[in-house]
């Protein structure tokens, strides 16, 4: 008896603390795991932003200018001995820009205004003295260029076009008459510097171009940056620098635009009733009362109980005649839903008496 009791006491002393420690460690571990799971879920939640609708930035590039036509009388004080016909050059273009692109639309609007250089030089010509003559031009404008933007495939590729309104800023020239190579000791003529006369102060022309948007930021950033290389063609129509003679200018512009804008939170945009009061109503349809039919199954004993001392079927049983049997139909067994579902025992006896 003492050994048995000692065994029980030893058993309790050995296992109870271990069980308690194991449960404590398990509870602490589960709690820590639950907190870490929630923190990780919050850290992995990434907010996505739609593409910006309004974009602001700067466009810069090079104007490849091609001169055609003729020019001879440079101003009222100077006329070189030869006529200049063709030339080319490269000028700087830089302008701030604003762009509006509605969401899920192929169309948009672009606007840029800035410095536009049509700098270049005419091809050298030979004068009557067999001397080469050079004419370089520093022609620049303040240009205003509104355009309509269209993305035909709803992708990053787009085309644009619109008018170009330019206001003359600089109209200077430099003329240099060289020496005849047959007389190397001849001193060159001094440079002639001046401004063109009859320069059109305002030029109205047009341009068409194409570009491609390269996102520099992911859609997880609210402020998104876009790099857009572009090329534009500005034909000679309306681009006569002077009101006299036939000198005209055709320009191909190539450059890049850096734009930025803020996108709208996609999740907030899809929340229809976030932090807002809403009103709604429910119109319930009219209730049309109807009759339901039901089928019940009763466990019955297949016995008939006679009264004591009698072989006659008791009156409590329902006895059918031959005519009733002949006209019997299965639909006659269906009954209406009882008003009191608690009277199942009575319905069961009714069915039994009709067996």
XYZ file of C-alpha atoms in Angstrom:
355
model
C 0.000 0.000 0.000
C 2.790 2.412 0.806
C 4.550 1.655 -2.460
C 1.401 2.275 -4.443
C 0.720 5.558 -2.725
C 4.314 6.616 -3.146
C 4.143 5.864 -6.846
C 1.064 8.028 -7.277
C 2.598 10.933 -5.444
C 5.794 10.629 -7.397
C 3.848 10.552 -10.606
C 2.057 13.781 -9.779
C 5.265 15.518 -8.724
C 7.079 14.462 -11.890
C 4.500 15.351 -14.583
C 2.506 18.351 -13.460
C 5.308 20.964 -13.694
C 6.422 19.689 -17.082
C 2.885 19.823 -18.434
C 2.509 23.365 -17.103
C 5.802 24.489 -18.675
C 4.937 22.917 -22.012
C 1.560 24.672 -22.123
C 3.135 28.025 -21.232
C 5.764 27.696 -23.942
C 3.116 26.668 -26.488
C 0.900 29.666 -25.653
C 3.824 32.104 -25.906
C 4.939 30.576 -29.223
C 1.449 30.752 -30.731
C 1.044 34.361 -29.602
C 4.413 35.374 -31.085
C 3.645 33.585 -34.361
C 0.252 35.331 -34.621
C 1.834 38.778 -34.107
C 4.577 38.088 -36.650
C 2.021 36.897 -39.198
C -0.001 40.092 -38.808
C 3.121 42.270 -39.115
C 4.269 40.421 -42.214
C 0.817 40.716 -43.756
C 0.885 44.455 -43.151
C 4.400 44.765 -44.567
C 3.547 42.830 -47.724
C 0.475 44.968 -48.419
C 1.449 47.048 -51.464
C -0.611 50.081 -52.440
C -0.938 50.530 -56.184
C -1.488 53.816 -57.989
C -2.992 54.476 -61.389
C -1.135 56.306 -64.124
C -1.105 60.084 -63.583
C -3.697 62.126 -65.426
C -1.743 65.390 -65.257
C 1.976 65.399 -66.082
C 4.509 68.210 -65.795
C 8.088 68.316 -66.981
C 10.640 69.572 -69.479
C 11.359 68.667 -73.093
C 14.758 69.195 -74.688
C 16.242 68.255 -78.016
C 17.979 69.273 -81.199
C 16.468 71.011 -84.227
C 17.910 69.775 -87.498
C 17.233 72.744 -89.770
C 17.269 72.592 -93.561
C 17.289 75.874 -95.530
C 15.857 76.105 -99.038
C 14.952 78.963 -101.363
C 17.175 81.994 -101.873
C 18.312 85.051 -99.968
C 20.585 87.872 -101.143
C 19.795 91.265 -99.682
C 20.481 90.705 -95.992
C 19.309 94.136 -94.870
C 18.982 97.663 -96.176
C 22.685 98.365 -95.660
C 24.311 95.232 -96.988
C 23.861 93.045 -100.056
C 26.541 90.407 -100.759
C 27.745 89.872 -104.329
C 26.265 86.352 -104.469
C 22.917 84.707 -103.679
C 22.720 81.971 -101.062
C 20.465 79.024 -101.900
C 20.751 76.059 -99.533
C 22.003 75.353 -96.032
C 21.502 73.447 -92.811
C 22.344 73.536 -89.125
C 21.523 72.296 -85.652
C 19.821 74.404 -83.004
C 18.706 73.890 -79.403
C 15.142 73.300 -78.300
C 14.100 73.389 -74.640
C 10.658 73.992 -73.168
C 8.585 73.189 -70.082
C 5.528 71.085 -70.809
C 2.124 70.148 -69.425
C 0.262 67.027 -70.454
C -3.278 65.870 -69.727
C -4.270 62.258 -70.301
C -7.704 61.098 -69.101
C -7.766 57.615 -67.617
C -8.655 54.765 -69.994
C -8.650 57.107 -73.004
C -6.546 57.121 -76.155
C -6.754 60.901 -76.422
C -4.909 63.615 -74.555
C -3.597 67.179 -74.752
C 0.009 68.394 -74.747
C 1.280 71.932 -74.323
C 4.861 73.204 -74.378
C 6.384 76.646 -74.724
C 10.058 77.578 -74.694
C 13.227 78.406 -76.592
C 13.476 77.234 -80.219
C 16.676 77.822 -82.227
C 16.760 77.620 -86.025
C 20.496 78.226 -86.185
C 22.440 77.173 -89.274
C 24.593 78.279 -92.177
C 24.200 78.429 -95.936
C 26.440 76.454 -98.218
C 29.430 78.533 -99.395
C 29.024 80.291 -102.734
C 31.658 81.674 -105.111
C 31.570 85.335 -106.003
C 32.685 87.015 -109.245
C 36.228 87.381 -107.941
C 36.461 83.655 -107.444
C 36.289 84.176 -103.692
C 34.245 81.880 -101.371
C 31.503 83.552 -99.331
C 30.005 82.114 -96.114
C 26.796 83.114 -94.374
C 25.948 81.835 -90.888
C 22.638 82.570 -89.201
C 21.593 82.819 -85.556
C 17.817 82.629 -85.791
C 15.755 81.813 -82.693
C 12.165 82.015 -81.450
C 9.957 81.691 -78.420
C 7.687 78.856 -79.526
C 4.216 77.932 -78.276
C 3.084 74.449 -79.281
C -0.315 73.034 -78.238
C -0.891 69.527 -79.566
C -3.435 66.739 -79.515
C -2.052 63.425 -78.343
C -3.384 60.033 -79.515
C -2.331 56.541 -78.385
C -3.700 54.247 -81.126
C -3.058 50.999 -79.253
C -3.662 52.257 -75.691
C 0.006 51.570 -75.077
C 3.067 53.700 -74.333
C 3.410 54.659 -77.996
C 1.666 57.852 -79.061
C 1.458 60.337 -81.911
C 0.707 64.023 -81.670
C 0.139 67.047 -83.829
C -0.911 70.650 -83.705
C -0.074 74.238 -84.587
C 3.195 76.024 -83.848
C 3.173 79.706 -82.986
C 6.662 81.274 -82.893
C 7.766 84.790 -81.885
C 11.109 85.959 -83.216
C 13.825 86.397 -80.609
C 17.102 86.682 -82.547
C 17.743 87.420 -86.247
C 21.477 88.050 -86.527
C 23.847 86.910 -89.284
C 27.575 86.750 -89.931
C 28.935 87.152 -93.469
C 32.515 86.292 -94.394
C 34.102 86.831 -97.804
C 37.175 84.658 -98.278
C 40.224 85.123 -100.526
C 40.955 83.773 -103.963
C 43.145 80.722 -103.680
C 45.176 82.000 -106.662
C 46.291 84.937 -104.539
C 47.300 83.493 -101.181
C 48.843 86.736 -100.002
C 45.583 88.585 -100.325
C 44.147 89.778 -97.000
C 40.653 88.429 -96.187
C 37.779 90.840 -95.914
C 36.498 91.608 -92.411
C 33.375 89.840 -91.133
C 30.090 91.591 -91.611
C 27.689 91.225 -88.687
C 24.158 92.482 -88.529
C 20.475 91.639 -88.341
C 18.224 90.504 -91.131
C 15.650 92.948 -92.339
C 12.028 92.109 -93.113
C 11.997 89.274 -90.544
C 8.551 87.932 -89.741
C 8.020 88.610 -86.067
C 5.364 85.895 -85.795
C 5.267 82.557 -87.583
C 2.283 80.231 -87.648
C 2.982 76.710 -88.863
C 2.269 73.121 -87.808
C 4.006 69.975 -86.618
C 3.408 66.245 -86.300
C 5.383 63.837 -84.169
C 5.555 60.564 -82.261
C 6.918 59.463 -78.909
C 7.166 56.587 -76.468
C 6.648 56.729 -72.694
C 9.170 54.799 -70.594
C 8.081 54.562 -66.909
C 10.909 55.245 -64.479
C 8.784 54.493 -61.385
C 6.639 51.522 -60.454
C 2.902 51.801 -59.846
C 3.562 51.433 -56.109
C 4.827 55.062 -56.062
C 2.336 57.883 -55.903
C 4.722 60.253 -57.722
C 5.687 58.642 -61.001
C 8.409 59.735 -63.437
C 8.263 59.076 -67.185
C 10.985 59.455 -69.802
C 9.654 60.064 -73.322
C 11.949 60.139 -76.368
C 10.210 61.836 -79.296
C 10.681 63.000 -82.867
C 8.730 65.719 -84.684
C 8.515 67.010 -88.235
C 7.840 70.682 -88.962
C 7.465 71.269 -92.717
C 8.324 74.478 -94.492
C 4.657 75.526 -94.786
C 4.403 78.898 -93.099
C 8.052 78.833 -91.975
C 9.435 81.613 -94.142
C 11.705 83.615 -91.825
C 11.490 86.750 -93.961
C 8.680 88.591 -95.652
C 10.878 89.054 -98.741
C 12.696 86.570 -100.983
C 12.028 82.802 -100.883
C 14.091 81.516 -97.972
C 12.182 78.819 -96.070
C 13.040 76.368 -93.309
C 12.150 72.709 -92.699
C 12.963 71.236 -89.281
C 13.203 67.712 -87.873
C 13.299 67.763 -84.085
C 14.562 64.869 -81.957
C 14.737 64.919 -78.201
C 13.511 63.571 -74.907
C 10.985 64.737 -72.325
C 11.126 64.072 -68.595
C 7.668 64.149 -67.016
C 6.238 63.461 -63.578
C 2.813 63.298 -62.006
C 0.883 61.832 -59.097
C -1.336 58.798 -59.561
C -4.554 58.068 -57.752
C -4.772 55.243 -55.251
C -6.457 52.396 -57.129
C -7.915 50.895 -53.944
C -9.440 54.201 -52.866
C -10.822 54.702 -56.358
C -12.682 51.385 -56.168
C -14.119 51.986 -52.690
C -17.558 53.329 -53.558
C -18.575 54.389 -50.079
C -15.339 54.931 -48.176
C -15.652 57.625 -45.495
C -18.824 58.946 -47.069
C -22.470 58.981 -46.138
C -24.718 57.032 -48.443
C -28.450 56.653 -48.716
C -30.244 53.615 -49.977
C -33.703 52.120 -49.894
C -35.081 48.631 -50.260
C -38.353 48.009 -52.070
C -39.757 44.727 -50.882
C -41.996 42.912 -53.375
C -45.581 42.214 -52.423
C -46.101 39.015 -50.465
C -48.484 36.703 -52.285
C -49.950 34.126 -49.918
C -50.089 30.661 -51.371
C -50.885 27.152 -50.370
C -48.075 24.724 -49.861
C -48.423 21.018 -50.019
C -46.406 18.683 -47.916
C -45.704 14.999 -47.720
C -45.233 13.246 -44.393
C -44.018 9.725 -43.749
C -45.375 7.916 -40.684
C -44.072 4.660 -39.259
C -47.199 2.495 -38.869
C -47.933 -1.023 -37.747
C -49.607 -3.145 -40.393
C -52.166 -4.594 -37.944
C -55.905 -4.153 -37.459
C -57.129 -4.428 -33.889
C -60.620 -5.871 -33.333
C -62.872 -5.277 -30.413
C -62.929 -8.046 -27.865
C -65.278 -10.856 -28.808
C -66.018 -9.426 -32.264
C -64.791 -10.164 -35.796
C -66.309 -7.037 -37.281
C -63.999 -4.254 -38.362
C -64.456 -1.540 -35.763
C -66.035 1.749 -36.763
C -62.892 3.664 -35.923
C -61.384 2.274 -39.153
C -62.367 3.816 -42.474
C -63.808 1.178 -44.786
C -63.930 1.842 -48.537
C -66.602 0.633 -50.891
C -65.901 -0.873 -54.272
C -66.978 2.320 -56.016
C -64.577 4.334 -53.934
C -61.762 1.942 -54.760
C -62.519 2.133 -58.450
C -62.432 5.952 -58.465
C -59.359 6.208 -56.249
C -56.504 8.459 -57.381
C -53.118 9.038 -55.836
C -53.648 12.830 -55.738
C -56.338 12.272 -53.129
C -53.648 11.427 -50.600
C -52.218 14.975 -50.657
C -53.374 17.183 -47.834
C -52.869 20.808 -46.995
C -50.230 22.010 -44.607
C -51.565 21.604 -41.096
C -52.026 24.702 -39.029
C -50.481 23.035 -36.003
C -47.345 21.092 -36.709
C -47.409 19.766 -33.148
C -50.456 17.507 -33.918
C -48.354 14.982 -35.759
C -49.557 12.138 -33.516
C -53.178 12.855 -34.398
C -52.359 12.917 -38.111
C -50.508 9.664 -37.687
C -53.585 7.990 -36.148
C -55.762 9.379 -38.954
C -53.494 7.778 -41.505
C -53.475 4.543 -39.550
C -57.275 4.364 -39.448
C -57.337 4.771 -43.221
C -54.989 1.848 -43.846
